[in-house]
């Protein structure tokens, strides 16, 4: 994973938004609106699994045509609809909140595997990192428990 991709993953997990600029690539902004990074279309394509799995709030695509070239029209419609629905909700499903985050990271681990969950740890910082570490420990205990039960049959 490149340094820009690492920066992008950590920014998205901390609640950043992707803004699609015209030909200069994609800008990532934080909740205050200040730019975090600029990514190319190949990095944006690499972000698709993360965008789909985390159901991030506030993914703004300013230039729909540019994204249509990459992904096709149906994907754009789906993403816009998801972004509008997520913005209208006032849910607490962002990694900045406390106890539901463990569930959030656990479900991420179940979907994508323990290794992917462990790869995210160095990208996080502060309270979010502690929550993710506790989710890794819980997930590890859950896996060990399943292995132990399987051998006892």
PDB file of C-alpha atoms in Angstrom:
ATOM      1  CA  UNK A   1       0.000   0.000   0.000  1.00  0.00           C
ATOM      2  CA  UNK A   2       1.397   3.410  -0.927  1.00  0.00           C
ATOM      3  CA  UNK A   3       1.711   6.269   1.541  1.00  0.00           C
ATOM      4  CA  UNK A   4      -1.122   8.149  -0.178  1.00  0.00           C
ATOM      5  CA  UNK A   5      -3.375   5.094   0.093  1.00  0.00           C
ATOM      6  CA  UNK A   6      -2.513   4.731   3.799  1.00  0.00           C
ATOM      7  CA  UNK A   7      -3.283   8.409   4.355  1.00  0.00           C
ATOM      8  CA  UNK A   8      -6.540   8.010   2.445  1.00  0.00           C
ATOM      9  CA  UNK A   9      -7.649   4.935   4.396  1.00  0.00           C
ATOM     10  CA  UNK A  10      -6.968   6.602   7.733  1.00  0.00           C
ATOM     11  CA  UNK A  11      -8.709   9.802   6.634  1.00  0.00           C
ATOM     12  CA  UNK A  12     -11.789   7.914   5.452  1.00  0.00           C
ATOM     13  CA  UNK A  13     -11.975   5.942   8.680  1.00  0.00           C
ATOM     14  CA  UNK A  14     -11.803   9.160  10.659  1.00  0.00           C
ATOM     15  CA  UNK A  15     -14.766  10.602   8.766  1.00  0.00           C
ATOM     16  CA  UNK A  16     -13.272  12.424   5.786  1.00  0.00           C
ATOM     17  CA  UNK A  17     -15.154  12.920   2.531  1.00  0.00           C
ATOM     18  CA  UNK A  18     -14.077  12.366  -1.048  1.00  0.00           C
ATOM     19  CA  UNK A  19     -14.623  15.271  -3.389  1.00  0.00           C
ATOM     20  CA  UNK A  20     -14.342  14.480  -7.066  1.00  0.00           C
ATOM     21  CA  UNK A  21     -12.563  17.243  -8.949  1.00  0.00           C
ATOM     22  CA  UNK A  22     -12.572  17.396 -12.748  1.00  0.00           C
ATOM     23  CA  UNK A  23      -9.324  16.314 -14.395  1.00  0.00           C
ATOM     24  CA  UNK A  24      -6.885  16.847 -11.546  1.00  0.00           C
ATOM     25  CA  UNK A  25      -7.914  13.743  -9.611  1.00  0.00           C
ATOM     26  CA  UNK A  26      -9.901  13.509  -6.400  1.00  0.00           C
ATOM     27  CA  UNK A  27      -9.560  15.654  -3.315  1.00  0.00           C
ATOM     28  CA  UNK A  28     -10.164  14.301   0.166  1.00  0.00           C
ATOM     29  CA  UNK A  29     -11.425  16.805   2.712  1.00  0.00           C
ATOM     30  CA  UNK A  30     -12.031  16.496   6.443  1.00  0.00           C
ATOM     31  CA  UNK A  31     -15.154  17.555   8.324  1.00  0.00           C
ATOM     32  CA  UNK A  32     -13.978  21.181   8.525  1.00  0.00           C
ATOM     33  CA  UNK A  33     -13.509  21.354   4.765  1.00  0.00           C
ATOM     34  CA  UNK A  34      -9.727  21.570   4.752  1.00  0.00           C
ATOM     35  CA  UNK A  35      -7.978  19.376   2.168  1.00  0.00           C
ATOM     36  CA  UNK A  36      -6.180  16.247   3.369  1.00  0.00           C
ATOM     37  CA  UNK A  37      -4.840  14.707   0.173  1.00  0.00           C
ATOM     38  CA  UNK A  38      -5.219  14.527  -3.574  1.00  0.00           C
ATOM     39  CA  UNK A  39      -5.514  11.078  -5.105  1.00  0.00           C
ATOM     40  CA  UNK A  40      -5.411   9.741  -8.646  1.00  0.00           C
ATOM     41  CA  UNK A  41      -8.153   7.658 -10.238  1.00  0.00           C
ATOM     42  CA  UNK A  42      -6.266   4.378  -9.680  1.00  0.00           C
ATOM     43  CA  UNK A  43      -6.134   5.096  -5.936  1.00  0.00           C
ATOM     44  CA  UNK A  44      -9.816   5.981  -6.008  1.00  0.00           C
ATOM     45  CA  UNK A  45     -10.528   2.615  -7.647  1.00  0.00           C
ATOM     46  CA  UNK A  46      -8.555   0.933  -4.865  1.00  0.00           C
ATOM     47  CA  UNK A  47     -10.773   2.700  -2.319  1.00  0.00           C
ATOM     48  CA  UNK A  48     -14.012   1.183  -3.670  1.00  0.00           C
ATOM     49  CA  UNK A  49     -14.078  -1.819  -1.301  1.00  0.00           C
ATOM     50  CA  UNK A  50     -13.520   0.490   1.663  1.00  0.00           C
ATOM     51  CA  UNK A  51     -16.208   2.916   0.538  1.00  0.00           C
ATOM     52  CA  UNK A  52     -18.703   0.103   0.081  1.00  0.00           C
ATOM     53  CA  UNK A  53     -17.886  -1.709   3.324  1.00  0.00           C
ATOM     54  CA  UNK A  54     -17.807   1.255   5.687  1.00  0.00           C
ATOM     55  CA  UNK A  55     -20.800   3.085   4.182  1.00  0.00           C
ATOM     56  CA  UNK A  56     -19.071   6.388   4.851  1.00  0.00           C
ATOM     57  CA  UNK A  57     -21.162   9.479   5.401  1.00  0.00           C
ATOM     58  CA  UNK A  58     -20.777  12.483   3.147  1.00  0.00           C
ATOM     59  CA  UNK A  59     -19.128  11.178   0.006  1.00  0.00           C
ATOM     60  CA  UNK A  60     -19.528  14.092  -2.360  1.00  0.00           C
ATOM     61  CA  UNK A  61     -18.850  13.683  -6.046  1.00  0.00           C
ATOM     62  CA  UNK A  62     -18.931  17.098  -7.666  1.00  0.00           C
ATOM     63  CA  UNK A  63     -18.332  15.960 -11.229  1.00  0.00           C
ATOM     64  CA  UNK A  64     -20.532  12.958 -12.002  1.00  0.00           C
ATOM     65  CA  UNK A  65     -19.259  12.597 -15.574  1.00  0.00           C
ATOM     66  CA  UNK A  66     -15.698  11.946 -14.427  1.00  0.00           C
ATOM     67  CA  UNK A  67     -16.872   9.137 -12.173  1.00  0.00           C
ATOM     68  CA  UNK A  68     -19.142   7.707 -14.878  1.00  0.00           C
ATOM     69  CA  UNK A  69     -16.058   7.256 -17.058  1.00  0.00           C
ATOM     70  CA  UNK A  70     -14.492   5.121 -14.328  1.00  0.00           C
ATOM     71  CA  UNK A  71     -17.422   3.160 -12.997  1.00  0.00           C
ATOM     72  CA  UNK A  72     -20.494   3.464 -15.165  1.00  0.00           C
ATOM     73  CA  UNK A  73     -23.773   5.237 -14.560  1.00  0.00           C
ATOM     74  CA  UNK A  74     -25.457   2.778 -12.188  1.00  0.00           C
ATOM     75  CA  UNK A  75     -22.588   2.918  -9.691  1.00  0.00           C
ATOM     76  CA  UNK A  76     -22.758   6.734  -9.668  1.00  0.00           C
ATOM     77  CA  UNK A  77     -26.511   6.732  -9.058  1.00  0.00           C
ATOM     78  CA  UNK A  78     -26.125   4.210  -6.255  1.00  0.00           C
ATOM     79  CA  UNK A  79     -23.324   6.201  -4.617  1.00  0.00           C
ATOM     80  CA  UNK A  80     -25.218   9.501  -4.815  1.00  0.00           C
ATOM     81  CA  UNK A  81     -28.331   7.897  -3.369  1.00  0.00           C
ATOM     82  CA  UNK A  82     -26.299   6.348  -0.546  1.00  0.00           C
ATOM     83  CA  UNK A  83     -24.545   9.659   0.186  1.00  0.00           C
ATOM     84  CA  UNK A  84     -27.840  11.561   0.329  1.00  0.00           C
ATOM     85  CA  UNK A  85     -29.452   8.945   2.578  1.00  0.00           C
ATOM     86  CA  UNK A  86     -26.468   8.853   4.898  1.00  0.00           C
ATOM     87  CA  UNK A  87     -26.296  12.622   5.135  1.00  0.00           C
ATOM     88  CA  UNK A  88     -29.986  12.886   5.988  1.00  0.00           C
ATOM     89  CA  UNK A  89     -29.587  10.417   8.858  1.00  0.00           C
ATOM     90  CA  UNK A  90     -28.064  11.569  12.104  1.00  0.00           C
ATOM     91  CA  UNK A  91     -26.700   8.172  13.022  1.00  0.00           C
ATOM     92  CA  UNK A  92     -23.760   7.592  15.331  1.00  0.00           C
ATOM     93  CA  UNK A  93     -22.073   5.124  13.003  1.00  0.00           C
ATOM     94  CA  UNK A  94     -18.846   7.111  12.647  1.00  0.00           C
ATOM     95  CA  UNK A  95     -15.561   5.983  14.167  1.00  0.00           C
ATOM     96  CA  UNK A  96     -15.503   9.059  16.402  1.00  0.00           C
ATOM     97  CA  UNK A  97     -18.093   7.565  18.772  1.00  0.00           C
ATOM     98  CA  UNK A  98     -17.237   5.108  21.493  1.00  0.00           C
ATOM     99  CA  UNK A  99     -19.020   1.811  22.128  1.00  0.00           C
ATOM    100  CA  UNK A 100     -20.596   1.116  18.750  1.00  0.00           C
ATOM    101  CA  UNK A 101     -17.153   1.366  17.216  1.00  0.00           C
ATOM    102  CA  UNK A 102     -16.111  -1.991  18.593  1.00  0.00           C
ATOM    103  CA  UNK A 103     -19.096  -3.499  16.767  1.00  0.00           C
ATOM    104  CA  UNK A 104     -18.158  -1.480  13.684  1.00  0.00           C
ATOM    105  CA  UNK A 105     -14.580  -2.795  13.637  1.00  0.00           C
ATOM    106  CA  UNK A 106     -15.738  -6.325  14.509  1.00  0.00           C
ATOM    107  CA  UNK A 107     -18.105  -6.356  11.528  1.00  0.00           C
ATOM    108  CA  UNK A 108     -15.314  -4.950   9.348  1.00  0.00           C
ATOM    109  CA  UNK A 109     -13.090  -7.806  10.544  1.00  0.00           C
ATOM    110  CA  UNK A 110     -15.757 -10.423   9.858  1.00  0.00           C
ATOM    111  CA  UNK A 111     -16.308  -9.083   6.345  1.00  0.00           C
ATOM    112  CA  UNK A 112     -12.700  -8.534   5.346  1.00  0.00           C
ATOM    113  CA  UNK A 113     -10.737 -10.870   7.613  1.00  0.00           C
ATOM    114  CA  UNK A 114      -8.443 -10.498  10.596  1.00  0.00           C
ATOM    115  CA  UNK A 115      -5.433  -9.530   8.485  1.00  0.00           C
ATOM    116  CA  UNK A 116      -7.216  -6.528   6.945  1.00  0.00           C
ATOM    117  CA  UNK A 117      -8.318  -5.401  10.387  1.00  0.00           C
ATOM    118  CA  UNK A 118      -4.738  -5.601  11.645  1.00  0.00           C
ATOM    119  CA  UNK A 119      -3.494  -3.638   8.626  1.00  0.00           C
ATOM    120  CA  UNK A 120      -5.766  -0.752   9.600  1.00  0.00           C
ATOM    121  CA  UNK A 121      -4.277  -0.361  13.092  1.00  0.00           C
ATOM    122  CA  UNK A 122      -1.124   1.591  12.156  1.00  0.00           C
ATOM    123  CA  UNK A 123      -3.254   3.996  10.117  1.00  0.00           C
ATOM    124  CA  UNK A 124      -5.371   5.075  13.067  1.00  0.00           C
ATOM    125  CA  UNK A 125      -4.552   7.349  15.978  1.00  0.00           C
ATOM    126  CA  UNK A 126      -5.915   8.330  19.385  1.00  0.00           C
ATOM    127  CA  UNK A 127      -9.138   6.888  20.785  1.00  0.00           C
ATOM    128  CA  UNK A 128     -10.077   5.297  17.477  1.00  0.00           C
ATOM    129  CA  UNK A 129      -6.878   3.256  17.526  1.00  0.00           C
ATOM    130  CA  UNK A 130      -7.623   1.969  21.053  1.00  0.00           C
ATOM    131  CA  UNK A 131     -11.127   0.963  20.021  1.00  0.00           C
ATOM    132  CA  UNK A 132      -9.794  -0.813  16.935  1.00  0.00           C
ATOM    133  CA  UNK A 133      -7.164  -2.634  19.030  1.00  0.00           C
ATOM    134  CA  UNK A 134      -9.826  -3.837  21.444  1.00  0.00           C
ATOM    135  CA  UNK A 135     -11.894  -5.015  18.460  1.00  0.00           C
ATOM    136  CA  UNK A 136      -8.863  -6.934  17.152  1.00  0.00           C
ATOM    137  CA  UNK A 137      -8.429  -8.587  20.559  1.00  0.00           C
ATOM    138  CA  UNK A 138     -12.132  -9.474  20.756  1.00  0.00           C
ATOM    139  CA  UNK A 139     -12.099 -10.795  17.210  1.00  0.00           C
ATOM    140  CA  UNK A 140      -9.005 -12.867  17.982  1.00  0.00           C
ATOM    141  CA  UNK A 141     -10.668 -14.330  21.092  1.00  0.00           C
ATOM    142  CA  UNK A 142     -13.790 -15.076  19.052  1.00  0.00           C
ATOM    143  CA  UNK A 143     -11.722 -16.929  16.444  1.00  0.00           C
ATOM    144  CA  UNK A 144      -9.884 -18.925  19.115  1.00  0.00           C
ATOM    145  CA  UNK A 145     -13.179 -19.795  20.788  1.00  0.00           C
ATOM    146  CA  UNK A 146     -14.561 -21.118  17.484  1.00  0.00           C
ATOM    147  CA  UNK A 147     -11.418 -23.202  16.926  1.00  0.00           C
ATOM    148  CA  UNK A 148     -11.645 -24.639  20.439  1.00  0.00           C
ATOM    149  CA  UNK A 149     -15.335 -25.525  20.052  1.00  0.00           C
ATOM    150  CA  UNK A 150     -14.622 -27.140  16.689  1.00  0.00           C
ATOM    151  CA  UNK A 151     -11.998 -29.470  18.176  1.00  0.00           C
ATOM    152  CA  UNK A 152     -14.261 -30.558  21.028  1.00  0.00           C
ATOM    153  CA  UNK A 153     -16.919 -32.067  18.741  1.00  0.00           C
TER     154      UNK A 153
END
